[in-house]
Tab-separated table of C-alpha atoms and ligand atoms in Angstrom:
chain	number	residue	atom	x	y	z
A	14	MET	CA	4.027	-26.031	-2.022
A	15	SER	CA	6.908	-24.345	-3.732
A	16	PHE	CA	8.616	-24.391	-7.103
A	17	ASP	CA	11.789	-23.413	-8.893
A	18	HIS	CA	11.653	-19.645	-9.333
A	19	ASP	CA	14.614	-19.753	-11.709
A	20	ALA	CA	12.570	-21.837	-14.129
A	21	TRP	CA	9.145	-20.219	-13.705
A	22	GLU	CA	7.854	-16.675	-13.662
A	23	ILE	CA	4.647	-15.492	-12.006
A	24	VAL	CA	2.509	-12.940	-13.860
A	25	ILE	CA	-0.046	-10.946	-11.880
A	26	GLY	CA	-2.639	-8.332	-12.813
A	27	LEU	CA	-4.916	-6.870	-10.142
A	28	GLU	CA	-8.441	-5.495	-10.228
A	29	VAL	CA	-8.972	-3.182	-7.269
A	30	HIS	CA	-12.464	-2.051	-6.286
A	31	ALA	CA	-12.519	1.129	-4.229
A	32	GLU	CA	-15.698	2.396	-2.567
A	33	LEU	CA	-15.774	6.127	-3.141
A	34	LEU	CA	-16.130	8.548	-0.234
A	35	THR	CA	-19.356	10.202	-1.288
A	36	ARG	CA	-22.211	11.224	0.992
A	37	THR	CA	-24.808	9.375	-1.079
A	38	LYS	CA	-25.002	6.464	-3.511
A	39	LEU	CA	-23.933	6.474	-7.161
A	40	PHE	CA	-27.415	6.946	-8.592
A	41	SER	CA	-29.652	7.925	-5.668
A	42	SER	CA	-29.818	10.029	-2.526
A	43	ALA	CA	-29.692	7.029	-0.151
A	44	VAL	CA	-26.817	7.476	2.278
A	45	ASN	CA	-23.415	5.869	1.568
A	46	ARG	CA	-22.190	4.744	4.974
A	47	PHE	CA	-20.509	1.568	6.253
A	48	GLY	CA	-22.515	-0.626	8.667
A	49	GLY	CA	-25.835	0.481	10.143
A	50	GLU	CA	-28.991	-1.544	10.837
A	51	PRO	CA	-29.613	-3.777	7.791
A	52	ASN	CA	-31.760	-2.159	5.076
A	53	THR	CA	-31.814	1.343	6.543
A	54	HIS	CA	-29.558	3.021	3.924
A	55	ILE	CA	-31.968	2.385	1.099
A	56	ASP	CA	-34.616	4.003	-1.086
A	57	ALA	CA	-36.827	3.108	-4.051
A	58	LEU	CA	-33.903	2.947	-6.464
A	59	THR	CA	-31.775	0.755	-4.175
A	60	LEU	CA	-34.727	-1.617	-3.974
A	61	GLY	CA	-35.052	-1.659	-7.760
A	62	LEU	CA	-38.694	-0.607	-7.570
A	63	PRO	CA	-40.413	-0.151	-10.932
A	64	GLY	CA	-40.455	3.472	-12.061
A	65	SER	CA	-37.391	4.571	-10.080
A	66	LEU	CA	-34.729	6.190	-12.241
A	67	PRO	CA	-30.973	6.683	-11.693
A	68	VAL	CA	-29.533	10.193	-11.261
A	69	LEU	CA	-25.723	10.327	-11.464
A	70	ASN	CA	-23.856	11.548	-8.351
A	71	GLU	CA	-21.636	14.473	-9.384
A	72	HIS	CA	-19.202	14.005	-6.506
A	73	ALA	CA	-18.571	10.373	-7.506
A	74	VAL	CA	-17.623	11.625	-10.974
A	75	GLU	CA	-15.342	14.265	-9.481
A	76	LEU	CA	-13.573	11.572	-7.417
A	77	ALA	CA	-13.225	9.297	-10.463
A	78	ILE	CA	-11.611	12.199	-12.354
A	79	ARG	CA	-9.260	12.887	-9.444
A	80	VAL	CA	-8.181	9.248	-9.284
A	81	GLY	CA	-7.808	9.047	-13.065
A	82	LEU	CA	-5.476	12.042	-13.114
A	83	ALA	CA	-3.524	10.730	-10.116
A	84	LEU	CA	-3.029	7.440	-12.004
A	85	ASN	CA	-1.770	9.303	-15.097
A	86	CYS	CA	-4.827	8.184	-17.075
A	87	THR	CA	-6.661	9.966	-19.849
A	88	VAL	CA	-10.016	11.105	-18.501
A	89	GLN	CA	-12.497	10.645	-21.315
A	90	ARG	CA	-16.107	10.616	-22.431
A	91	SER	CA	-17.700	7.475	-20.995
A	92	VAL	CA	-20.879	5.441	-21.237
A	93	PHE	CA	-22.823	3.587	-18.546
A	94	ALA	CA	-23.857	0.064	-19.476
A	95	ARG	CA	-26.081	-2.563	-17.942
A	96	LYS	CA	-24.238	-5.706	-16.889
A	97	ASN	CA	-26.944	-8.324	-16.547
A	98	TYR	CA	-26.764	-11.025	-13.970
A	99	PHE	CA	-29.023	-12.406	-11.311
A	100	TYR	CA	-27.970	-11.693	-7.760
A	101	PRO	CA	-30.352	-11.605	-4.799
A	102	ASP	CA	-28.417	-8.687	-3.327
A	103	GLN	CA	-28.894	-6.579	-6.442
A	104	PRO	CA	-32.665	-6.241	-6.910
A	105	LYS	CA	-32.622	-4.463	-10.319
A	106	ASN	CA	-31.157	-7.673	-11.689
A	107	TYR	CA	-28.411	-5.775	-13.459
A	108	GLN	CA	-25.452	-3.701	-12.322
A	109	ILE	CA	-24.814	-0.318	-13.873
A	110	SER	CA	-21.153	-0.265	-14.872
A	111	GLN	CA	-18.985	1.104	-17.658
A	112	TYR	CA	-17.896	-1.299	-20.342
A	113	GLU	CA	-16.397	-0.243	-23.659
A	114	LEU	CA	-15.841	3.357	-22.639
A	115	PRO	CA	-14.556	3.758	-19.059
A	116	ILE	CA	-14.068	7.224	-17.558
A	117	ASP	CA	-10.295	6.692	-17.026
A	118	ALA	CA	-8.082	4.979	-19.601
A	119	GLU	CA	-4.410	4.001	-19.966
A	120	GLY	CA	-2.269	5.228	-17.109
A	121	TRP	CA	0.506	4.083	-14.790
A	122	ILE	CA	1.782	4.439	-11.257
A	123	GLU	CA	5.298	4.332	-9.858
A	124	LEU	CA	6.078	2.099	-6.868
A	125	PRO	CA	8.596	3.121	-4.156
A	126	SER	CA	11.145	0.799	-5.802
A	127	GLY	CA	10.908	2.951	-8.936
A	128	MET	CA	9.027	0.203	-10.836
A	129	ARG	CA	6.231	1.437	-13.108
A	130	VAL	CA	2.972	-0.520	-13.293
A	131	GLY	CA	0.493	0.087	-16.098
A	132	ILE	CA	-3.170	0.893	-15.481
A	133	GLU	CA	-5.501	-0.400	-18.143
A	134	ARG	CA	-8.618	1.499	-17.089
A	135	ALA	CA	-10.721	2.645	-14.180
A	136	HIS	CA	-14.497	2.669	-14.403
A	137	LEU	CA	-17.449	3.650	-12.254
A	138	GLU	CA	-19.986	1.063	-11.149
A	139	GLU	CA	-22.436	0.196	-8.383
A	140	ASP	CA	-21.603	-2.019	-5.433
A	141	THR	CA	-23.913	-4.913	-4.578
A	142	GLY	CA	-25.664	-5.632	-1.267
A	143	LYS	CA	-24.662	-8.356	1.132
A	144	SER	CA	-26.171	-11.804	1.714
A	145	THR	CA	-25.745	-13.717	4.942
A	146	HIS	CA	-26.431	-17.441	4.789
A	147	ILE	CA	-27.894	-18.926	7.942
A	148	GLY	CA	-27.268	-22.546	8.878
A	149	GLY	CA	-25.100	-25.092	7.067
A	150	GLY	CA	-21.850	-23.426	8.135
A	151	GLY	CA	-22.638	-20.114	6.446
A	152	ARG	CA	-22.321	-21.433	2.889
A	153	ILE	CA	-25.156	-20.842	0.451
A	154	HIS	CA	-25.305	-24.497	-0.657
A	155	ASP	CA	-26.519	-25.972	2.612
A	156	ALA	CA	-28.023	-22.866	4.240
A	157	LEU	CA	-31.504	-23.011	5.764
A	158	TYR	CA	-32.233	-19.501	4.579
A	159	SER	CA	-30.438	-16.295	3.563
A	160	LEU	CA	-30.720	-12.696	4.732
A	161	VAL	CA	-30.217	-9.769	2.375
A	162	ASP	CA	-28.882	-6.361	3.459
A	163	LEU	CA	-29.049	-3.670	0.774
A	164	ASN	CA	-27.210	-0.920	2.667
A	165	ARG	CA	-24.196	-1.359	0.384
A	166	ALA	CA	-26.183	-1.827	-2.836
A	167	GLY	CA	-25.587	1.135	-5.134
A	168	VAL	CA	-22.566	2.506	-3.285
A	169	PRO	CA	-20.192	4.048	-5.869
A	170	LEU	CA	-17.228	1.892	-6.782
A	171	LEU	CA	-14.246	2.681	-8.932
A	172	GLU	CA	-12.804	-0.501	-10.420
A	173	ILE	CA	-9.132	0.019	-11.222
A	174	VAL	CA	-7.802	-2.582	-13.644
A	175	GLY	CA	-4.033	-2.965	-13.593
A	176	LYS	CA	-1.919	-4.344	-16.448
A	177	PRO	CA	-0.291	-7.750	-15.949
A	178	ASP	CA	3.032	-6.078	-15.065
A	179	LEU	CA	3.554	-7.542	-11.583
A	180	ARG	CA	5.958	-10.470	-11.162
A	181	SER	CA	5.795	-11.462	-7.486
A	182	ALA	CA	3.594	-11.367	-4.402
A	183	GLU	CA	5.872	-8.625	-3.129
A	184	ASP	CA	5.278	-6.506	-6.267
A	185	ALA	CA	1.544	-7.025	-5.808
A	186	ARG	CA	1.617	-5.912	-2.180
A	187	ALA	CA	3.667	-2.823	-3.052
A	188	TYR	CA	1.210	-2.006	-5.849
A	189	VAL	CA	-1.893	-2.230	-3.651
A	190	ALA	CA	-0.186	-0.250	-0.886
A	191	GLU	CA	0.744	2.486	-3.368
A	192	LEU	CA	-2.723	2.543	-4.907
A	193	ARG	CA	-4.214	2.817	-1.451
A	194	SER	CA	-1.940	5.761	-0.544
A	195	ILE	CA	-2.927	7.521	-3.761
A	196	LEU	CA	-6.664	6.951	-3.195
A	197	VAL	CA	-6.404	8.225	0.367
A	198	ALA	CA	-4.247	11.207	-0.699
A	199	VAL	CA	-6.847	12.432	-3.206
A	200	GLY	CA	-9.712	11.848	-0.758
A	201	ALA	CA	-11.380	9.195	-2.910
A	202	SER	CA	-11.290	6.329	-0.406
A	203	ASP	CA	-10.673	5.620	3.260
A	204	GLY	CA	-8.464	2.705	2.145
A	205	LYS	CA	-9.857	0.282	4.729
A	206	MET	CA	-9.359	-3.234	3.395
A	207	GLU	CA	-10.734	-4.723	6.623
A	208	GLU	CA	-14.091	-2.935	6.092
A	209	GLY	CA	-14.141	-3.929	2.446
A	210	SER	CA	-13.864	-0.392	1.123
A	211	LEU	CA	-10.839	-1.581	-0.848
A	212	ARG	CA	-11.192	-5.039	-2.406
A	213	VAL	CA	-8.711	-6.844	-4.595
A	214	ASP	CA	-9.198	-9.583	-7.202
A	215	CYS	CA	-5.917	-11.213	-8.220
A	216	ASN	CA	-5.321	-12.608	-11.672
A	217	VAL	CA	-2.427	-15.038	-11.572
A	218	SER	CA	-0.711	-17.043	-14.289
A	219	VAL	CA	2.687	-18.685	-14.658
A	220	ARG	CA	5.051	-19.154	-17.595
A	221	ARG	CA	8.463	-20.680	-18.139
A	222	ARG	CA	11.169	-18.023	-17.893
A	223	GLY	CA	12.059	-16.765	-21.337
A	224	ASP	CA	8.577	-17.480	-22.760
A	225	GLU	CA	6.923	-14.533	-24.491
A	226	ALA	CA	3.309	-15.627	-24.210
A	227	PHE	CA	1.396	-15.376	-20.966
A	228	GLY	CA	-0.073	-18.511	-19.466
A	229	THR	CA	-3.782	-19.060	-18.771
A	230	ARG	CA	-4.836	-17.107	-15.697
A	231	CYS	CA	-7.060	-17.736	-12.733
A	232	GLU	CA	-8.803	-14.975	-10.841
A	233	ILE	CA	-8.741	-15.173	-7.047
A	234	LYS	CA	-11.492	-13.530	-5.008
A	235	ASN	CA	-11.816	-12.932	-1.294
A	236	VAL	CA	-8.374	-11.711	-0.336
A	237	ASN	CA	-9.015	-9.163	2.390
A	238	SER	CA	-5.566	-8.168	3.571
A	239	LEU	CA	-2.201	-7.589	1.929
A	240	ARG	CA	-0.902	-10.623	3.800
A	241	SER	CA	-3.571	-13.006	2.559
A	242	MET	CA	-3.159	-11.617	-0.968
A	243	GLY	CA	0.533	-12.522	-0.901
A	244	ARG	CA	-0.201	-16.015	0.388
A	245	ALA	CA	-2.957	-16.534	-2.177
A	246	ILE	CA	-0.675	-15.550	-5.075
A	247	ASP	CA	2.144	-17.861	-3.957
A	248	TYR	CA	-0.257	-20.756	-3.400
A	249	GLU	CA	-1.993	-20.270	-6.739
A	250	ALA	CA	1.272	-19.964	-8.701
A	251	ALA	CA	2.562	-23.191	-7.139
A	252	ARG	CA	-0.725	-24.959	-7.951
A	253	GLN	CA	-0.451	-23.917	-11.590
A	254	VAL	CA	3.220	-24.923	-11.912
A	255	ASP	CA	2.275	-28.291	-10.436
A	256	LEU	CA	-0.501	-28.789	-12.969
A	257	ILE	CA	1.651	-27.856	-15.958
A	258	SER	CA	4.624	-29.886	-14.723
A	259	SER	CA	2.477	-32.983	-14.509
A	260	GLY	CA	1.288	-32.561	-18.080
A	261	GLU	CA	-2.101	-31.022	-17.320
A	262	SER	CA	-3.170	-27.537	-18.219
A	263	VAL	CA	-4.519	-24.556	-16.310
A	264	VAL	CA	-8.210	-23.893	-16.910
A	265	GLN	CA	-9.389	-20.291	-16.690
A	266	GLN	CA	-11.422	-20.064	-13.506
A	267	THR	CA	-12.558	-17.838	-10.709
A	268	ARG	CA	-11.178	-19.258	-7.449
A	269	HIS	CA	-11.861	-18.466	-3.826
A	270	TRP	CA	-9.051	-17.903	-1.287
A	271	ASN	CA	-9.589	-19.782	1.953
A	272	ASP	CA	-7.354	-18.042	4.454
A	273	ALA	CA	-7.824	-20.613	7.244
A	274	GLU	CA	-6.902	-23.537	4.995
A	275	GLY	CA	-4.278	-21.567	3.062
A	276	ARG	CA	-5.513	-22.637	-0.370
A	277	THR	CA	-7.682	-21.578	-3.294
A	278	THR	CA	-10.766	-23.565	-4.290
A	279	LEU	CA	-12.920	-23.475	-7.421
A	280	LEU	CA	-15.717	-20.893	-7.259
A	281	ARG	CA	-16.927	-21.002	-10.856
A	282	SER	CA	-15.621	-21.284	-14.368
A	283	LYS	CA	-14.892	-17.857	-15.798
A	284	GLU	CA	-17.792	-15.961	-17.373
A	285	ASP	CA	-17.342	-14.369	-20.771
A	286	ALA	CA	-18.374	-10.806	-21.474
A	287	ASP	CA	-21.139	-12.343	-23.664
A	288	ASP	CA	-22.739	-13.882	-20.588
A	289	TYR	CA	-23.415	-10.408	-19.222
A	290	ARG	CA	-25.288	-9.123	-22.288
A	291	TYR	CA	-23.887	-5.622	-21.857
A	292	PHE	CA	-25.790	-2.771	-23.483
A	293	PRO	CA	-25.801	1.020	-22.926
A	294	ASP	CA	-28.177	1.964	-20.116
A	295	PRO	CA	-31.068	3.844	-21.754
A	296	ASP	CA	-31.838	5.637	-18.462
A	297	LEU	CA	-28.509	7.514	-18.482
A	298	VAL	CA	-26.872	9.916	-20.899
A	299	VAL	CA	-23.255	9.839	-22.082
A	300	LEU	CA	-20.911	11.202	-19.391
A	301	ASP	CA	-18.680	13.905	-20.837
A	302	PRO	CA	-17.006	15.939	-18.099
A	303	GLY	CA	-15.275	18.312	-20.540
A	304	GLU	CA	-11.868	19.994	-20.465
A	305	GLU	CA	-12.762	22.718	-18.001
A	306	TRP	CA	-13.882	20.359	-15.231
A	307	ILE	CA	-10.905	18.035	-15.779
A	308	GLU	CA	-8.407	20.913	-15.701
A	309	ARG	CA	-9.985	22.379	-12.568
A	310	VAL	CA	-9.612	18.992	-10.816
A	311	ARG	CA	-6.023	18.664	-12.064
A	312	SER	CA	-5.106	22.060	-10.631
A	313	GLU	CA	-6.524	21.073	-7.231
A	314	LEU	CA	-4.728	17.722	-6.908
A	315	PRO	CA	-2.547	17.410	-3.802
A	316	MET	CA	1.074	16.302	-4.069
A	317	LEU	CA	1.051	12.527	-4.589
A	318	PRO	CA	3.166	9.983	-2.674
A	319	SER	CA	5.594	9.340	-5.557
A	320	GLN	CA	6.136	13.084	-6.097
A	321	ARG	CA	6.801	13.469	-2.371
A	322	ARG	CA	9.312	10.593	-2.447
A	323	HIS	CA	11.182	12.157	-5.363
A	324	ARG	CA	11.166	15.582	-3.693
A	325	ILE	CA	12.714	14.410	-0.416
A	326	ALA	CA	15.179	12.056	-2.179
A	327	GLU	CA	16.431	14.955	-4.247
A	328	VAL	CA	16.727	17.427	-1.368
A	329	ALA	CA	18.333	14.914	1.006
A	330	GLY	CA	20.495	13.274	-1.642
A	331	VAL	CA	19.416	9.781	-0.607
A	332	PRO	CA	18.249	6.851	-2.782
A	333	LEU	CA	14.529	6.752	-3.611
A	334	ASP	CA	13.824	3.554	-1.671
A	335	GLN	CA	15.048	5.210	1.522
A	336	THR	CA	12.157	7.673	1.319
A	337	ALA	CA	9.204	5.245	1.156
A	338	LEU	CA	8.686	4.819	4.884
A	339	VAL	CA	9.343	8.499	5.569
A	340	VAL	CA	6.572	9.562	3.169
A	341	GLU	CA	4.237	6.800	4.347
A	342	ARG	CA	4.614	8.124	7.897
A	343	GLY	CA	4.024	11.679	6.712
A	344	LEU	CA	7.439	12.812	7.979
A	345	ASP	CA	8.696	14.310	4.721
A	346	ASP	CA	7.571	17.875	5.434
A	347	LEU	CA	9.272	17.766	8.843
A	348	CYS	CA	12.465	16.368	7.263
A	349	LEU	CA	12.482	19.099	4.613
A	350	ALA	CA	12.030	21.822	7.233
A	351	THR	CA	14.749	20.284	9.423
A	352	ILE	CA	17.187	20.115	6.512
A	353	GLY	CA	16.160	23.697	5.707
A	354	ALA	CA	17.192	24.626	9.249
A	355	GLY	CA	20.694	23.409	8.435
A	356	ALA	CA	20.651	19.794	9.656
A	357	ASP	CA	22.642	17.026	7.978
A	358	PRO	CA	20.206	15.469	5.427
A	359	ALA	CA	21.423	11.879	5.696
A	360	ARG	CA	21.153	11.846	9.506
A	361	VAL	CA	17.688	13.408	9.382
A	362	LEU	CA	16.465	10.736	6.947
A	363	THR	CA	18.042	7.927	8.945
A	364	HIS	CA	16.264	9.040	12.111
A	365	ALA	CA	12.941	9.455	10.284
A	366	GLU	CA	13.272	5.969	8.832
A	367	HIS	CA	14.448	4.096	11.917
A	368	ASN	CA	13.593	6.013	15.081
A	369	MET	CA	10.341	7.825	14.368
A	370	ALA	CA	7.613	5.201	14.035
A	371	ASP	CA	5.603	7.004	16.728
A	372	GLU	CA	2.514	8.723	15.266
A	373	ARG	CA	3.299	11.944	17.133
A	374	ALA	CA	6.775	12.224	15.565
A	375	ALA	CA	5.605	14.527	12.751
A	376	ALA	CA	4.715	17.164	15.366
A	377	ILE	CA	8.237	17.818	16.728
A	378	ALA	CA	9.718	21.220	15.942
A	379	PRO	CA	12.126	21.246	12.958
A	380	GLY	CA	14.491	23.575	14.846
A	381	ALA	CA	14.683	21.202	17.812
A	382	PHE	CA	15.210	18.226	15.492
A	383	ALA	CA	18.029	20.128	13.768
A	384	SER	CA	19.707	20.908	17.132
A	385	LEU	CA	19.549	17.253	18.098
A	386	VAL	CA	21.244	16.176	14.871
A	387	ALA	CA	23.938	18.835	15.425
A	388	MET	CA	24.554	17.588	18.986
A	389	GLU	CA	24.938	14.064	17.659
A	390	LEU	CA	27.333	15.010	14.869
A	391	ASP	CA	29.425	17.210	17.221
A	392	GLY	CA	29.916	14.188	19.452
A	393	ARG	CA	28.011	15.820	22.316
A	394	LEU	CA	25.665	12.845	22.272
A	395	THR	CA	26.417	9.222	21.395
A	396	SER	CA	24.094	7.534	18.937
A	397	THR	CA	22.367	5.630	21.737
A	398	GLN	CA	21.848	8.838	23.693
A	399	THR	CA	20.567	10.598	20.565
A	400	LYS	CA	17.897	7.919	20.101
A	401	GLN	CA	16.776	8.290	23.684
A	402	VAL	CA	16.622	12.079	23.499
A	403	LEU	CA	14.639	11.834	20.247
A	404	ALA	CA	12.150	9.443	21.856
A	405	GLU	CA	11.672	11.873	24.744
A	406	MET	CA	11.329	14.836	22.372
A	407	ILE	CA	8.483	13.009	20.611
A	408	ASP	CA	6.918	12.143	23.941
A	409	SER	CA	7.227	15.482	25.745
A	410	GLY	CA	7.929	18.080	23.059
A	411	ASP	CA	10.844	19.289	25.193
A	412	ASP	CA	14.068	20.786	23.893
A	413	PRO	CA	16.885	18.276	23.168
A	414	ALA	CA	19.454	20.143	25.310
A	415	ALA	CA	17.095	20.110	28.299
A	416	ILE	CA	16.398	16.399	27.853
A	417	ALA	CA	20.123	15.614	27.549
A	418	ALA	CA	20.876	17.587	30.740
A	419	ARG	CA	18.064	15.931	32.672
A	420	ASN	CA	19.432	12.491	31.725
A	421	GLY	CA	22.980	13.448	32.688
A	422	PHE	CA	24.145	13.160	29.062
A	423	GLU	CA	26.638	15.972	29.527
A	424	ALA	CA	29.277	16.308	26.876
A	425	MET	CA	32.229	14.029	27.317
A	426	ASP	CA	35.286	16.240	27.129
A	427	SER	CA	37.556	14.938	24.374
A	428	SER	CA	40.740	15.474	26.435
A	429	GLU	CA	39.146	13.417	29.199
A	430	LEU	CA	38.518	10.583	26.744
A	431	ASP	CA	42.107	10.910	25.465
A	432	GLY	CA	43.412	10.408	29.003
A	433	ILE	CA	41.273	7.350	29.656
A	434	VAL	CA	42.366	5.685	26.410
A	435	ASP	CA	46.053	6.391	27.123
A	436	GLY	CA	45.720	4.979	30.639
A	437	LEU	CA	44.121	1.781	29.354
A	438	ILE	CA	46.821	1.267	26.738
A	439	GLU	CA	49.488	1.589	29.430
A	440	ALA	CA	47.698	-0.789	31.776
A	441	ASN	CA	47.124	-3.478	29.113
A	442	PRO	CA	50.365	-3.780	27.091
A	443	THR	CA	49.710	-7.338	25.830
A	444	GLU	CA	46.268	-6.453	24.466
A	445	TRP	CA	47.638	-3.275	22.894
A	446	GLN	CA	50.430	-5.286	21.242
A	447	ARG	CA	47.851	-7.654	19.746
A	448	PHE	CA	45.723	-4.718	18.572
A	449	CYS	CA	48.742	-3.165	16.854
A	450	GLU	CA	49.454	-6.479	15.118
A	451	GLY	CA	46.003	-6.304	13.582
A	452	ASP	CA	43.871	-8.410	15.929
A	453	GLY	CA	40.537	-6.639	15.415
A	454	LYS	CA	38.801	-8.452	18.266
A	455	VAL	CA	40.893	-6.597	20.865
A	456	ALA	CA	39.297	-3.303	19.799
A	457	GLY	CA	36.097	-4.503	21.468
A	458	PHE	CA	38.016	-5.109	24.674
A	459	PHE	CA	39.298	-1.519	24.751
A	460	VAL	CA	35.904	-0.026	23.882
A	461	GLY	CA	34.352	-2.115	26.662
A	462	GLN	CA	36.925	-0.868	29.177
A	463	VAL	CA	36.326	2.762	28.156
A	464	MET	CA	32.564	2.293	28.544
A	465	LYS	CA	33.101	0.824	31.992
A	466	ALA	CA	35.332	3.723	33.012
A	467	THR	CA	32.877	6.341	31.696
A	468	ARG	CA	29.724	4.499	32.704
A	469	GLY	CA	28.565	4.315	29.111
A	470	LYS	CA	28.941	7.998	28.314
A	471	ALA	CA	31.695	7.654	25.721
A	472	ASP	CA	30.890	7.300	22.042
A	473	GLY	CA	32.074	3.890	20.796
A	474	LYS	CA	32.950	5.303	17.388
A	475	ALA	CA	35.081	8.054	18.923
A	476	VAL	CA	36.983	5.468	21.006
A	477	THR	CA	37.699	3.330	17.945
A	478	ALA	CA	38.942	6.426	16.134
A	479	LEU	CA	41.293	7.265	19.031
A	480	LEU	CA	42.652	3.698	19.089
A	481	ASP	CA	43.262	3.748	15.344
A	482	ALA	CA	45.006	7.114	15.596
A	483	ARG	CA	47.356	5.801	18.282
A	484	ARG	CA	48.222	2.674	16.349
A	485	GLY	CA	49.263	4.982	13.528
B	26	ADP	P1	-11.532	-9.708	-18.188
B	26	ADP	O1	-12.194	-8.840	-19.196
B	26	ADP	O2	-11.780	-11.139	-18.371
B	26	ADP	O3	-11.739	-9.255	-16.773
B	26	ADP	P2	-9.023	-8.368	-18.659
B	26	ADP	O4	-8.254	-8.528	-19.919
B	26	ADP	O5	-9.783	-7.116	-18.465
B	26	ADP	O6	-9.982	-9.618	-18.501
B	26	ADP	O7	-8.026	-8.545	-17.491
B	26	ADP	C1	-8.438	-8.554	-16.194
B	26	ADP	C2	-7.209	-8.543	-15.321
B	26	ADP	O8	-6.437	-9.702	-15.548
B	26	ADP	C3	-6.289	-7.366	-15.552
B	26	ADP	O9	-5.925	-6.861	-14.288
B	26	ADP	C4	-5.088	-7.971	-16.246
B	26	ADP	O10	-3.885	-7.327	-15.862
B	26	ADP	C5	-5.081	-9.374	-15.725
B	26	ADP	N1	-4.503	-10.349	-16.657
B	26	ADP	C6	-4.787	-10.483	-17.974
B	26	ADP	N2	-4.098	-11.516	-18.482
B	26	ADP	C7	-3.354	-12.054	-17.484
B	26	ADP	C8	-2.433	-13.143	-17.377
B	26	ADP	N3	-2.156	-13.945	-18.421
B	26	ADP	N4	-1.874	-13.391	-16.183
B	26	ADP	C9	-2.156	-12.636	-15.115
B	26	ADP	N5	-3.004	-11.612	-15.154
B	26	ADP	C10	-3.602	-11.300	-16.311
B	27	MG	MG1	-12.460	-7.662	-15.457
């Protein structure tokens, strides 16, 4: 399925649930840990036993404040509410969440492209347990019976609600990737989508380009990788365009992404807030962290990915989008130190972006990296040789000069290269004539001959420069 992207625009807003990295659950001292034997990370409160009362986890609040500040939100006085719905994996029969007053309100983040995406709110709530349906292909409808594991029930979640500012699957992927980097940077989440500690619900609608009003949206659940999220968005947008184009209308629904079949299917019609009968939880007091706590957390925040991108872009004088991968790989501190040691900024960034995917790359010595770049720019190493030396530096930690010597990459004397080029011109007058008349293809012939004569040691760019100089 596809559609005319010049005629239609996709509008996406994401709700990201992040499990917070606390030692214990949001309202009890049961352990917060992934996996484990079913029903071993539980206590009276997790089981919803009568008489058990919630006690708020201070560290979860601290993490929610950290994330709020990192997302440029206002951290405010908030209220816990009961969201009532029946779920076998949530024995209290309601989820404690925040409704009208979330802890974090109105913020934004900046993507590597420079695009800003609004954050509506982020609120604290409890995770549910997990049901496994046995028989009937694992679906609840035809299962013989179901098993309930409450290890995850009550784990602290921060639900981050983004504004409908995203316009493509690619925007959405960049947004989740950025959010994940921020959550990991502030120590709030391990960012593992595959273990479900980061879960994304996608709201997707379409509208004709030029229209002001948003279309009716559908919410897609069960996307558990960035790849399947992108596929789900494109599928869902095409489905909606199809419906509208054939005179039907989109009905607001919650849909389920089936990754194997590559399509979304109806899960349920959308609930209204009324269905949940929200009311303030009488077991908990208003949460008011106060200025002092918030300012203490602000002062302890680490440098965030976008600040790091801006810092290296400014120092190196390169465009912002050239810094995304460098920061993602954690190479920015090394690059800054290498530039500080006198290396050419653009070359340093180019190597970090293209030749340093190896995890150990961040550990090379800035001084050695700077020497390598100098050897390359002096013409002592060709670009191919430079790449090889860099790879061996990352592998062995050895000095670039030693690696170059051991590989026989000794400097090609420029007068030697001069002589070889002159000899070739003399020996191939017809080709030279054609080169002088502007036949660009002959340049490759000469470079090839030089490489043959020097057994690959010459720098192709230097040869081209010599040829151009001789043509005048
Ligand atoms: P609800 O209360 O029903 O969950 P919200 O207004 O809180 O609805 O929005 C939930 C999410 O849906 C937000 O991430 C928001 O950006 C997104 N959203 C809202 N309207 C649209 C729309 N027309 N198209 C796509 N996404 C939307
Ligand atoms: Mg919502």
